[in-house]
């Protein structure tokens, strides 16, 4: 009725369009505009109120139009009519001087809403590699996409670690510290100058690379450097501690956020109905995006069908148990053989070190790193073959595979650390001999050249000719850098040979071969989620473990992750095929984070042990001349802070206060975990009761 009255009013005004009235003062005024716009001066307050209500109703209809059960043609017609009505009459809602202000507010509201939409699209566009990951997810499923999301997350973590080490350690030493060649620790020894720039030496991070800001031994123990009086030893120690603390905080926070997100909603109710009727996005206007969306919906249906089949599977339980026990026995044999092989290689490397590495070949010098990389490449393939006996759900199989590769890599890593500890002990024994020889050399030098004439010029010796001790910290940093480089090269070579060349052979030799290469052997390779995830995790563990002795490690890892993102995205789209059993990776991300937290804890233990228990080298590094590396904290408190602050810090760090605080934190965590568990059980009971009520209502 209101709409009819409004139309009648409009018709009356159109009827008077050709009959202009003359006012008393002689000014002509049209009652309506040429486009039939309603003049607010001619409407009564009741009609203005009705017009406002009609505009509001049209706005609500536009917002709720997508959910209406109407044909698409009717939706489009209604949308156009509603938009024209709102645009035509919205500006007329006002009286006198307030009309322009109201129209301005409406215009600014529309512009603000458009700005918000554009800004949201801009934020999504600024997410690195978002479209690449979406394309991979649409073709290979969420399990493969979860790896690339995890890689992008690791890239962000390493950006922060690189910023801390580069901005607070490497740059201050390079700009404000002593120049190269000024002191022995910043100078290549005379015996090594001839080959300091050889490619083989630089590839092993020796020569000029060893005596640079890339490694621990280059940094001076001067307490303050430059005109800024930058506290270099303190900054070095705090950056090392801060990177580990930041990593703990980010990993635990991400795990908590993933747990909160996974606990919201119920994905099992009417799963196929939701996917059937609500999957398509009607706002897609790009053909390529539409193809990706179609592939994504198809993959999601495959995931849902597999989930439903696995939930209804009923197999022979006795045969399944026997096969699983056999598979675990074979895996244990593989792990034992791997551990023995690494132990054997480490013992050989110690013998080579005693004989002198320069007397052995390149393979013998790098045997430990190469064997660890080859075991990390072939053992996961063997575990994947063994896992076919167990007949687990693909998500459970992935977790078992991750756990086995985790045990393999952990054993390899700690065997490598044990070898490093033996090398550190040998270096410390050699350091004692070198200190004694340096003392005798200095005494002989000054006593043999001194004279009774006190005006003789002082003795000057070039820093390259000064004897120096073995810097075990630099040796540890070099070993970790070499391990990272060898692991990266092995990964890329495996990718090019195992995926790219395999795909080329299958693609171009299939038509002239004796059997179908695509359906049979060797076929196209599938993307190994478990092996790649564990490679990322243990690579990051080596970064956390060795970054204190090699500040260049976060930069190297950042470059590795950047190249890996592009190379692996290209390889997975060009050389791999989707898995036969595509599954949803809803709980995989938190499982990755749990393994990353474990490796973070296990990686910090050796670093903390060396910092707390082993004295630093006497002539290299920012902590030379101190009994322990953490003495720099006490030195700073005594020199730069009042005496009362030093006493408060010593009381706060007393084990009598620290241990009760840790115990209180453990009890609080246990209480919160128990409370969370009880809440989850209450939610499950409430869901069951709601389902029972719904069933009773359906029966009535």
XYZ file of C-alpha atoms in Angstrom:
700
model
C 0.000 0.000 0.000
C 2.825 2.369 0.860
C 4.509 1.670 -2.450
C 1.274 2.324 -4.364
C 0.743 5.660 -2.557
C 4.302 6.626 -3.359
C 3.801 5.758 -7.045
C 0.554 7.752 -7.123
C 2.312 10.742 -5.612
C 5.003 10.403 -8.263
C 2.366 10.248 -11.024
C 0.691 13.388 -9.721
C 3.976 15.197 -9.784
C 4.691 13.979 -13.340
C 1.222 15.316 -14.346
C 2.163 18.772 -13.193
C 5.536 18.652 -14.873
C 4.346 20.554 -17.963
C 2.413 23.183 -15.898
C 4.886 25.360 -14.041
C 3.581 27.598 -11.282
C 4.558 31.191 -10.744
C 5.367 32.265 -7.202
C 4.370 35.579 -5.674
C 7.863 37.021 -6.015
C 8.062 35.921 -9.683
C 10.621 33.059 -9.339
C 9.818 29.912 -11.323
C 10.415 26.615 -9.493
C 9.926 23.086 -10.866
C 8.137 20.659 -8.591
C 10.127 17.706 -9.893
C 13.427 17.277 -11.665
C 13.792 16.033 -15.217
C 14.489 12.460 -13.999
C 11.366 12.349 -11.796
C 13.246 12.789 -8.513
C 11.019 13.495 -5.522
C 11.356 17.008 -4.095
C 11.593 16.847 -0.305
C 9.807 20.215 0.069
C 6.615 18.728 -1.407
C 6.493 15.680 0.905
C 4.828 15.691 4.266
C 6.687 14.390 7.340
C 4.662 11.154 7.223
C 5.607 10.583 3.585
C 9.285 11.291 4.330
C 9.187 8.729 7.130
C 7.594 6.163 4.827
C 10.229 6.883 2.177
C 12.990 6.327 4.734
C 11.426 3.011 5.755
C 11.181 1.954 2.104
C 14.870 2.782 1.521
C 15.894 0.855 4.654
C 13.858 -2.158 3.537
C 15.550 -2.103 0.136
C 18.971 -1.978 1.812
C 18.111 -4.963 4.003
C 16.848 -6.821 0.958
C 20.118 -6.186 -0.888
C 22.110 -7.548 2.064
C 19.985 -10.679 2.492
C 19.366 -11.361 -1.187
C 22.049 -14.035 -1.483
C 20.283 -16.259 1.048
C 16.858 -16.046 -0.581
C 15.554 -19.318 -2.123
C 14.749 -17.605 -5.428
C 15.807 -18.311 -9.007
C 18.943 -16.483 -10.108
C 17.014 -14.402 -12.671
C 14.613 -13.142 -10.011
C 17.554 -12.321 -7.708
C 19.275 -10.254 -10.402
C 16.102 -8.335 -11.300
C 15.330 -7.629 -7.646
C 18.918 -6.539 -7.028
C 18.888 -4.032 -9.906
C 15.506 -2.585 -8.895
C 16.537 -2.245 -5.250
C 19.828 -0.574 -6.122
C 18.114 1.923 -8.456
C 15.497 2.716 -5.812
C 18.127 3.331 -3.130
C 20.311 5.482 -5.388
C 17.295 7.506 -6.566
C 15.623 8.337 -3.245
C 18.397 8.099 -0.667
C 19.649 11.605 -1.372
C 16.168 13.085 -0.999
C 15.935 12.138 2.679
C 16.522 15.420 4.415
C 14.881 18.736 5.096
C 16.145 22.115 3.948
C 19.803 22.652 4.817
C 20.168 19.120 6.254
C 19.618 17.491 2.876
C 23.140 18.206 1.580
C 24.680 17.044 4.843
C 22.704 13.811 4.721
C 23.674 13.208 1.087
C 27.317 13.860 2.009
C 27.113 11.352 4.882
C 25.576 8.736 2.587
C 28.278 9.308 -0.005
C 31.077 9.074 2.578
C 29.539 5.912 4.055
C 29.567 4.260 0.643
C 33.136 5.355 -0.015
C 34.232 4.075 3.412
C 32.624 0.683 2.773
C 34.317 0.488 -0.618
C 37.639 1.447 0.962
C 37.239 -1.319 3.547
C 36.552 -3.894 0.835
C 39.518 -2.724 -1.229
C 41.762 -2.710 1.839
C 40.777 -6.280 2.719
C 41.553 -7.350 -0.842
C 44.858 -5.479 -0.616
C 45.774 -7.273 2.623
C 45.030 -10.641 1.035
C 47.093 -9.690 -2.012
C 50.007 -8.730 0.265
C 50.167 -12.192 1.851
C 53.267 -13.797 0.293
C 52.607 -16.669 -2.124
C 48.910 -16.811 -1.229
C 47.698 -17.442 -4.787
C 50.352 -20.101 -5.392
C 49.290 -21.980 -2.272
C 45.606 -21.681 -3.173
C 46.305 -23.117 -6.616
C 48.246 -26.034 -5.101
C 45.451 -26.660 -2.599
C 42.845 -26.743 -5.358
C 44.735 -29.480 -7.241
C 46.513 -31.468 -4.529
C 44.368 -31.008 -1.436
C 44.893 -29.413 1.940
C 47.534 -31.927 3.048
C 50.056 -30.743 0.424
C 49.026 -27.107 0.889
C 49.661 -27.430 4.641
C 53.357 -27.995 3.896
C 53.642 -24.757 1.917
C 51.702 -22.850 4.581
C 54.140 -24.224 7.150
C 57.104 -23.236 4.939
C 55.735 -19.683 4.652
C 55.327 -19.522 8.432
C 58.924 -20.686 8.892
C 60.041 -18.008 6.431
C 58.432 -15.343 8.637
C 60.165 -16.699 11.743
C 63.549 -16.632 10.034
C 62.943 -13.078 8.847
C 62.778 -11.995 12.504
C 65.833 -14.070 13.459
C 67.783 -12.622 10.527
C 66.755 -9.085 11.487
C 67.992 -9.563 15.058
C 71.345 -11.136 14.190
C 72.045 -8.890 11.205
C 70.953 -5.629 12.813
C 72.318 -6.118 16.338
C 75.395 -8.319 15.798
C 76.827 -8.376 12.272
C 76.278 -4.762 11.184
C 77.585 -3.126 14.426
C 80.740 -5.235 14.327
C 81.318 -4.502 10.638
C 80.742 -0.744 10.979
C 81.995 0.112 14.465
C 84.389 -2.716 15.320
C 88.053 -2.931 14.476
C 88.880 -3.372 10.803
C 90.149 -6.534 9.170
C 93.874 -7.046 9.757
C 94.058 -4.956 12.913
C 94.283 -7.834 15.398
C 95.141 -11.544 14.988
C 91.563 -12.835 15.353
C 90.565 -10.672 12.364
C 93.470 -11.700 10.149
C 94.111 -14.795 8.056
C 97.265 -16.547 9.351
C 100.373 -16.262 7.201
C 100.400 -19.985 6.499
C 96.853 -19.842 5.073
C 97.114 -16.624 3.014
C 98.175 -18.364 -0.197
C 94.976 -20.389 -0.507
C 92.586 -18.148 1.413
C 90.695 -17.166 -1.754
C 90.559 -20.592 -3.407
C 87.068 -21.779 -4.271
C 87.512 -25.091 -2.461
C 88.577 -23.261 0.703
C 85.727 -20.745 0.540
C 83.226 -23.544 -0.207
C 84.242 -25.129 3.102
C 83.898 -21.672 4.720
C 87.589 -21.361 5.444
C 90.078 -18.665 4.480
C 88.600 -15.165 4.334
C 85.101 -16.501 5.053
C 86.287 -17.932 8.361
C 87.847 -14.620 9.449
C 84.757 -12.499 8.853
C 81.539 -11.485 10.621
C 79.998 -14.780 9.507
C 81.515 -16.637 12.473
C 81.961 -16.262 16.212
C 85.768 -16.028 16.287
C 85.915 -12.737 14.336
C 84.178 -10.684 17.044
C 86.313 -8.720 19.496
C 85.946 -8.852 23.275
C 86.114 -5.057 23.554
C 83.328 -4.051 25.942
C 82.154 -0.992 23.969
C 82.845 -0.254 20.322
C 82.453 2.835 18.159
C 81.404 6.366 18.968
C 78.010 4.985 19.983
C 79.683 2.868 22.716
C 77.795 -0.175 21.531
C 78.023 -3.069 24.021
C 79.066 -5.788 21.572
C 79.553 -8.797 23.911
C 76.303 -8.021 25.747
C 74.400 -7.614 22.477
C 75.807 -10.896 21.140
C 74.705 -12.805 24.237
C 71.257 -11.194 24.477
C 70.526 -11.735 20.770
C 71.385 -15.420 21.139
C 69.056 -15.759 24.125
C 66.373 -13.540 22.586
C 66.121 -15.519 19.341
C 65.461 -18.726 21.270
C 62.940 -17.047 23.585
C 61.118 -15.481 20.629
C 60.987 -18.862 18.880
C 59.452 -20.508 21.956
C 56.868 -17.753 22.261
C 55.814 -17.861 18.607
C 55.577 -21.657 18.417
C 53.505 -21.959 21.603
C 51.247 -19.053 20.589
C 50.633 -20.607 17.161
C 49.792 -23.962 18.749
C 47.286 -22.293 21.080
C 45.637 -20.410 18.209
C 45.370 -23.569 16.098
C 43.838 -25.426 19.036
C 41.223 -22.690 19.517
C 40.347 -22.652 15.820
C 40.058 -26.437 15.629
C 37.631 -26.492 18.542
C 35.088 -24.182 16.906
C 32.172 -25.611 14.928
C 31.175 -29.089 13.918
C 32.425 -30.268 10.537
C 30.697 -33.640 10.679
C 27.058 -32.526 10.581
C 25.509 -32.633 7.096
C 28.979 -32.538 5.541
C 28.008 -33.484 1.997
C 24.941 -31.240 1.997
C 27.018 -28.212 2.965
C 29.594 -28.990 0.286
C 26.920 -29.566 -2.370
C 24.904 -26.388 -1.858
C 27.384 -23.842 -0.470
C 30.770 -24.586 -2.079
C 30.559 -22.455 -5.204
C 31.414 -18.762 -5.132
C 29.054 -16.853 -7.435
C 31.258 -13.750 -7.396
C 34.009 -15.442 -9.440
C 34.482 -13.709 -12.782
C 37.868 -15.075 -13.907
C 37.925 -18.361 -15.909
C 41.221 -19.453 -14.345
C 39.854 -18.808 -10.855
C 36.717 -20.745 -11.746
C 38.816 -23.727 -12.883
C 40.799 -23.641 -9.636
C 37.582 -23.445 -7.610
C 36.121 -26.398 -9.518
C 39.266 -28.454 -8.826
C 39.175 -27.409 -5.168
C 35.541 -28.520 -4.765
C 36.299 -31.847 -6.463
C 39.271 -32.402 -4.156
C 37.196 -31.535 -1.079
C 34.600 -34.116 -2.103
C 37.344 -36.724 -2.451
C 38.563 -35.837 1.032
C 35.066 -36.093 2.498
C 34.355 -39.428 0.768
C 37.630 -40.861 2.078
C 36.838 -39.658 5.604
C 33.437 -41.363 5.433
C 34.915 -44.600 4.058
C 37.581 -44.712 6.750
C 34.996 -44.182 9.483
C 32.968 -47.183 8.244
C 35.884 -49.509 7.491
C 35.780 -52.953 9.127
C 38.928 -55.032 8.515
C 40.419 -58.224 9.901
C 41.778 -56.957 13.193
C 44.223 -59.844 13.789
C 45.870 -59.568 10.372
C 46.070 -55.793 10.750
C 47.795 -56.082 14.139
C 50.319 -58.602 12.807
C 51.200 -56.402 9.833
C 51.585 -53.347 12.045
C 53.912 -55.189 14.448
C 55.964 -56.404 11.473
C 56.158 -52.880 10.060
C 57.361 -51.442 13.390
C 60.002 -54.192 13.664
C 61.339 -53.351 10.198
C 61.410 -49.650 11.073
C 63.385 -50.358 14.264
C 65.895 -52.367 12.239
C 66.315 -49.441 9.851
C 66.826 -46.994 12.735
C 69.389 -49.272 14.396
C 71.293 -49.695 11.125
C 71.264 -45.947 10.545
C 72.590 -45.255 14.036
C 75.392 -47.806 13.666
C 76.378 -46.389 10.269
C 76.610 -42.846 11.638
C 78.595 -44.065 14.657
C 81.014 -45.859 12.337
C 81.431 -42.798 10.104
C 81.972 -40.501 13.095
C 84.729 -42.762 14.430
C 86.387 -42.697 10.993
C 86.167 -38.901 10.865
C 87.915 -38.643 14.242
C 90.788 -40.748 12.910
C 90.976 -38.537 9.817
C 91.087 -35.446 12.050
C 94.033 -36.852 14.008
C 95.905 -37.679 10.776
C 95.177 -34.253 9.278
C 92.255 -33.527 6.976
C 94.498 -32.065 4.278
C 95.890 -35.560 3.670
C 92.479 -37.015 2.756
C 90.072 -36.677 -0.158
C 87.000 -34.456 -0.360
C 84.649 -37.365 0.393
C 86.627 -38.392 3.485
C 86.611 -34.789 4.757
C 82.823 -34.462 4.282
C 81.845 -38.073 4.926
C 79.709 -37.382 8.003
C 77.638 -34.656 6.332
C 77.103 -36.635 3.139
C 76.108 -39.826 4.958
C 73.604 -37.919 7.101
C 72.115 -36.267 4.005
C 71.857 -39.580 2.117
C 70.210 -41.302 5.077
C 67.749 -38.433 5.343
C 66.967 -38.842 1.632
C 66.546 -42.640 1.320
C 65.258 -43.768 4.736
C 61.939 -41.847 4.434
C 61.315 -43.619 1.116
C 61.892 -46.963 2.823
C 59.557 -45.983 5.678
C 56.903 -45.029 3.130
C 57.087 -48.488 1.561
C 56.859 -50.168 4.974
C 53.849 -48.047 5.972
C 51.720 -49.662 3.238
C 51.540 -52.788 5.421
C 49.775 -50.980 8.273
C 46.606 -49.825 6.454
C 46.157 -46.729 8.595
C 43.976 -43.730 7.828
C 46.079 -41.411 5.639
C 46.221 -38.736 8.342
C 47.283 -41.288 10.982
C 49.760 -42.794 8.508
C 51.244 -39.344 7.950
C 51.695 -38.868 11.689
C 53.372 -42.278 12.050
C 55.621 -41.469 9.117
C 56.520 -38.115 10.663
C 57.282 -39.784 13.994
C 59.599 -42.358 12.400
C 61.477 -39.805 10.333
C 61.630 -37.623 13.442
C 63.331 -40.461 15.346
C 65.738 -40.995 12.431
C 66.714 -37.330 12.148
C 66.947 -36.929 15.909
C 69.327 -39.876 16.198
C 71.429 -38.525 13.339
C 71.512 -35.035 14.832
C 72.515 -36.100 18.319
C 75.147 -38.466 16.951
C 76.533 -35.464 15.074
C 76.476 -33.429 18.301
C 78.348 -36.159 20.172
C 81.011 -36.069 17.468
C 81.219 -32.286 17.850
C 81.650 -32.630 21.614
C 84.581 -34.969 21.053
C 86.080 -32.471 18.608
C 85.581 -29.655 21.144
C 87.437 -31.647 23.801
C 90.317 -32.211 21.386
C 90.418 -28.490 20.581
C 90.492 -27.597 24.283
C 93.435 -29.943 24.880
C 95.204 -28.395 21.910
C 94.391 -24.936 23.294
C 96.277 -25.647 26.527
C 99.379 -26.611 24.563
C 99.065 -23.538 22.335
C 98.712 -21.205 25.348
C 101.920 -22.598 26.819
C 103.740 -22.281 23.487
C 102.518 -18.684 23.037
C 103.775 -17.803 26.504
C 107.199 -19.265 25.751
C 107.260 -17.561 22.331
C 106.510 -14.148 23.850
C 109.155 -14.621 26.542
C 111.763 -15.686 23.991
C 110.834 -12.842 21.651
C 111.156 -10.057 24.200
C 114.097 -11.473 26.123
C 116.098 -12.278 23.006
C 115.636 -8.899 21.347
C 115.724 -6.630 24.392
C 118.804 -4.442 24.944
C 120.191 -2.162 27.595
C 119.308 0.846 25.455
C 115.859 1.944 26.559
C 115.386 4.089 23.454
C 115.186 1.093 21.124
C 112.001 1.055 19.000
C 109.244 -1.281 20.192
C 108.873 -4.644 18.544
C 106.067 -4.726 15.947
C 104.716 -8.021 14.662
C 102.139 -8.317 11.928
C 98.868 -9.879 13.174
C 99.158 -12.627 10.543
C 102.426 -13.793 12.148
C 101.104 -13.983 15.710
C 100.480 -17.565 16.925
C 96.891 -18.227 17.874
C 94.910 -20.971 19.509
C 92.242 -23.186 17.975
C 88.836 -21.484 18.186
C 86.399 -24.299 18.918
C 83.380 -21.981 18.613
C 84.222 -21.134 15.002
C 84.796 -24.828 14.307
C 81.291 -25.628 15.599
C 79.770 -22.851 13.495
C 81.596 -24.074 10.379
C 80.320 -27.624 10.880
C 76.713 -26.445 11.109
C 77.074 -24.219 8.049
C 78.557 -27.101 6.042
C 75.748 -29.385 7.183
C 73.126 -26.835 6.101
C 74.786 -26.361 2.700
C 75.147 -30.103 2.036
C 71.554 -30.761 3.101
C 70.298 -27.966 0.818
C 72.265 -29.223 -2.168
C 71.078 -32.786 -1.579
C 67.465 -31.618 -1.405
C 67.652 -29.648 -4.654
C 69.505 -32.391 -6.546
C 66.943 -34.933 -5.360
C 64.175 -32.636 -6.535
C 65.670 -32.205 -9.991
C 66.600 -35.862 -10.497
C 63.863 -37.640 -8.580
C 60.961 -35.450 -9.732
C 61.847 -33.448 -12.833
C 63.909 -35.989 -14.808
C 61.523 -38.749 -13.778
C 58.551 -36.749 -15.063
C 60.389 -35.967 -18.325
C 61.189 -39.638 -18.933
C 57.645 -40.743 -18.181
C 56.161 -38.008 -20.356
C 58.297 -38.445 -23.490
C 59.130 -42.177 -23.403
C 55.675 -43.445 -22.544
C 54.506 -43.790 -26.171
C 57.527 -45.916 -27.200
C 57.993 -48.092 -24.116
C 57.006 -51.705 -23.512
C 54.491 -50.873 -20.771
C 52.517 -47.887 -19.589
C 55.018 -45.757 -17.687
C 52.328 -43.464 -16.272
C 50.192 -46.237 -14.779
C 53.035 -48.624 -13.902
C 56.684 -48.204 -12.969
C 58.098 -45.581 -12.527
C 55.000 -43.328 -13.012
C 54.857 -39.711 -11.851
C 55.984 -39.077 -8.299
C 53.722 -37.914 -5.490
C 54.665 -35.050 -3.220
C 56.301 -36.405 -0.044
C 54.638 -34.352 2.688
C 56.237 -36.120 5.655
C 59.807 -36.034 4.334
C 59.634 -32.375 3.340
C 58.044 -31.326 6.654
C 60.676 -33.164 8.695
C 63.400 -31.690 6.516
C 62.125 -28.202 7.318
C 61.839 -28.938 11.037
C 65.322 -30.401 11.457
C 66.870 -27.768 9.244
C 65.364 -25.158 11.579
C 66.642 -27.134 14.566
C 70.191 -26.895 13.223
C 69.693 -23.135 12.784
C 68.649 -22.743 16.428
C 71.530 -24.927 17.561
C 74.312 -23.301 15.565
C 73.230 -19.656 15.200
C 75.073 -18.683 18.391
C 78.414 -19.713 16.841
C 77.613 -18.748 13.240
C 75.474 -15.562 13.010
C 75.198 -16.092 9.242
C 72.974 -19.179 9.647
C 69.599 -17.312 9.754
C 70.544 -15.496 6.533
C 71.477 -18.769 4.815
C 68.268 -20.408 5.968
C 66.201 -17.445 4.803
C 67.728 -17.744 1.338
C 67.128 -21.503 1.359
C 63.453 -21.135 2.279
C 62.923 -18.420 -0.339
C 64.375 -20.563 -3.126
C 62.572 -23.675 -1.854
C 59.190 -21.970 -2.019
C 59.517 -21.156 -5.734
C 61.338 -24.356 -6.686
C 58.991 -26.716 -4.864
C 55.868 -24.855 -6.021
C 57.088 -25.266 -9.582
C 57.992 -28.930 -9.031
C 54.701 -29.897 -7.393
C 52.638 -28.326 -10.184
C 54.785 -29.582 -13.080
C 56.286 -32.882 -11.927
C 53.998 -34.376 -9.260
C 50.525 -35.897 -9.364
C 47.873 -35.759 -6.630
C 47.882 -38.547 -4.093
C 45.586 -41.487 -4.702
C 44.140 -41.103 -1.216
C 43.569 -37.382 -0.740
C 42.776 -36.511 2.871
C 41.946 -33.426 4.858
C 44.835 -32.020 6.903
C 42.747 -30.389 9.602
C 44.911 -31.552 12.492
C 48.273 -31.736 10.708
C 49.352 -28.132 11.280
C 49.261 -28.445 15.061
C 51.069 -31.780 14.788
C 53.800 -29.993 12.838
C 53.979 -27.334 15.544
C 54.230 -29.952 18.298
C 57.189 -31.581 16.543
C 58.764 -28.167 15.979
C 58.421 -27.388 19.696
C 60.101 -30.690 20.592
C 63.006 -30.092 18.215
C 63.330 -26.517 19.508
C 63.706 -27.842 23.047
C 66.163 -30.558 22.007
C 68.172 -28.087 19.905
C 68.617 -25.574 22.695
C 69.930 -28.168 25.159
C 73.390 -28.606 23.529
C 73.735 -24.842 22.996
C 72.854 -24.127 26.641
C 75.264 -26.843 27.781
C 78.189 -25.359 25.866
C 77.380 -21.820 27.030
C 77.060 -22.745 30.708
C 79.731 -25.423 31.211
C 82.503 -24.987 28.608
C 84.902 -22.014 28.999
C 85.221 -19.817 25.891
C 88.400 -19.730 23.836
C 91.090 -17.430 25.183
C 91.881 -15.488 21.984
C 88.726 -15.378 19.822
C 85.114 -14.323 20.139
C 83.345 -11.630 22.185
C 83.654 -13.619 25.432
C 87.397 -14.353 25.336
C 89.114 -13.784 28.661
C 86.048 -14.791 30.733
C 85.500 -17.972 32.672
C 81.992 -18.493 31.264
C 80.060 -16.787 28.493
C 77.253 -15.633 30.774
C 79.730 -13.629 32.905
C 79.025 -10.712 30.565
C 75.684 -10.220 32.354
C 77.321 -9.872 35.760
C 79.976 -7.572 34.321
C 77.305 -5.305 32.815
C 75.322 -5.191 36.055
C 78.404 -4.227 38.055
C 79.598 -1.564 35.603
C 76.460 0.029 34.186
C 73.820 -0.335 36.927
C 73.574 0.768 40.562
C 74.720 -1.624 43.271
C 71.184 -2.201 44.582
C 70.008 -3.371 41.143
C 72.806 -5.927 40.999
C 71.795 -7.251 44.431
C 68.134 -7.497 43.407
C 69.086 -9.401 40.255
C 71.295 -11.812 42.219
C 68.482 -12.466 44.697
C 65.951 -12.968 41.891
C 68.243 -15.452 40.118
C 68.744 -17.473 43.282
C 67.740 -21.141 42.722
C 65.721 -20.946 45.931
C 63.328 -18.532 44.177
C 63.567 -19.872 40.634
C 62.660 -23.476 41.458
C 59.433 -22.648 43.386
C 58.416 -20.299 40.567
C 58.922 -23.069 37.993
C 56.945 -25.470 40.191
C 54.121 -22.929 40.443
C 54.055 -22.549 36.658
C 53.871 -26.331 36.189
C 50.963 -26.558 38.629
C 49.156 -23.691 36.884
C 49.604 -25.386 33.497
C 48.280 -28.660 34.908
C 45.253 -26.887 36.374
C 44.457 -25.074 33.134
C 44.832 -28.279 31.131
C 42.477 -30.144 33.472
C 39.942 -27.309 33.250
C 40.119 -27.300 29.465
C 39.615 -31.064 29.373
C 36.535 -30.828 31.597
C 35.085 -28.085 29.366
C 35.562 -30.257 26.293
C 33.812 -33.178 27.971
C 30.927 -30.885 28.966
C 30.616 -29.688 25.367
C 30.453 -33.267 24.131
C 27.687 -34.079 26.611
C 25.735 -30.986 25.591
C 25.992 -31.970 21.927
C 24.644 -35.426 22.736
C 21.725 -33.933 24.653
C 20.922 -31.537 21.811
C 20.921 -34.420 19.332
C 18.547 -36.375 21.574
C 16.187 -33.379 21.824
C 16.222 -32.944 18.037
C 15.406 -36.618 17.536
C 12.481 -36.389 19.949
C 11.133 -33.317 18.163
C 11.404 -35.125 14.834
C 9.457 -38.064 16.236
C 6.659 -35.750 17.357
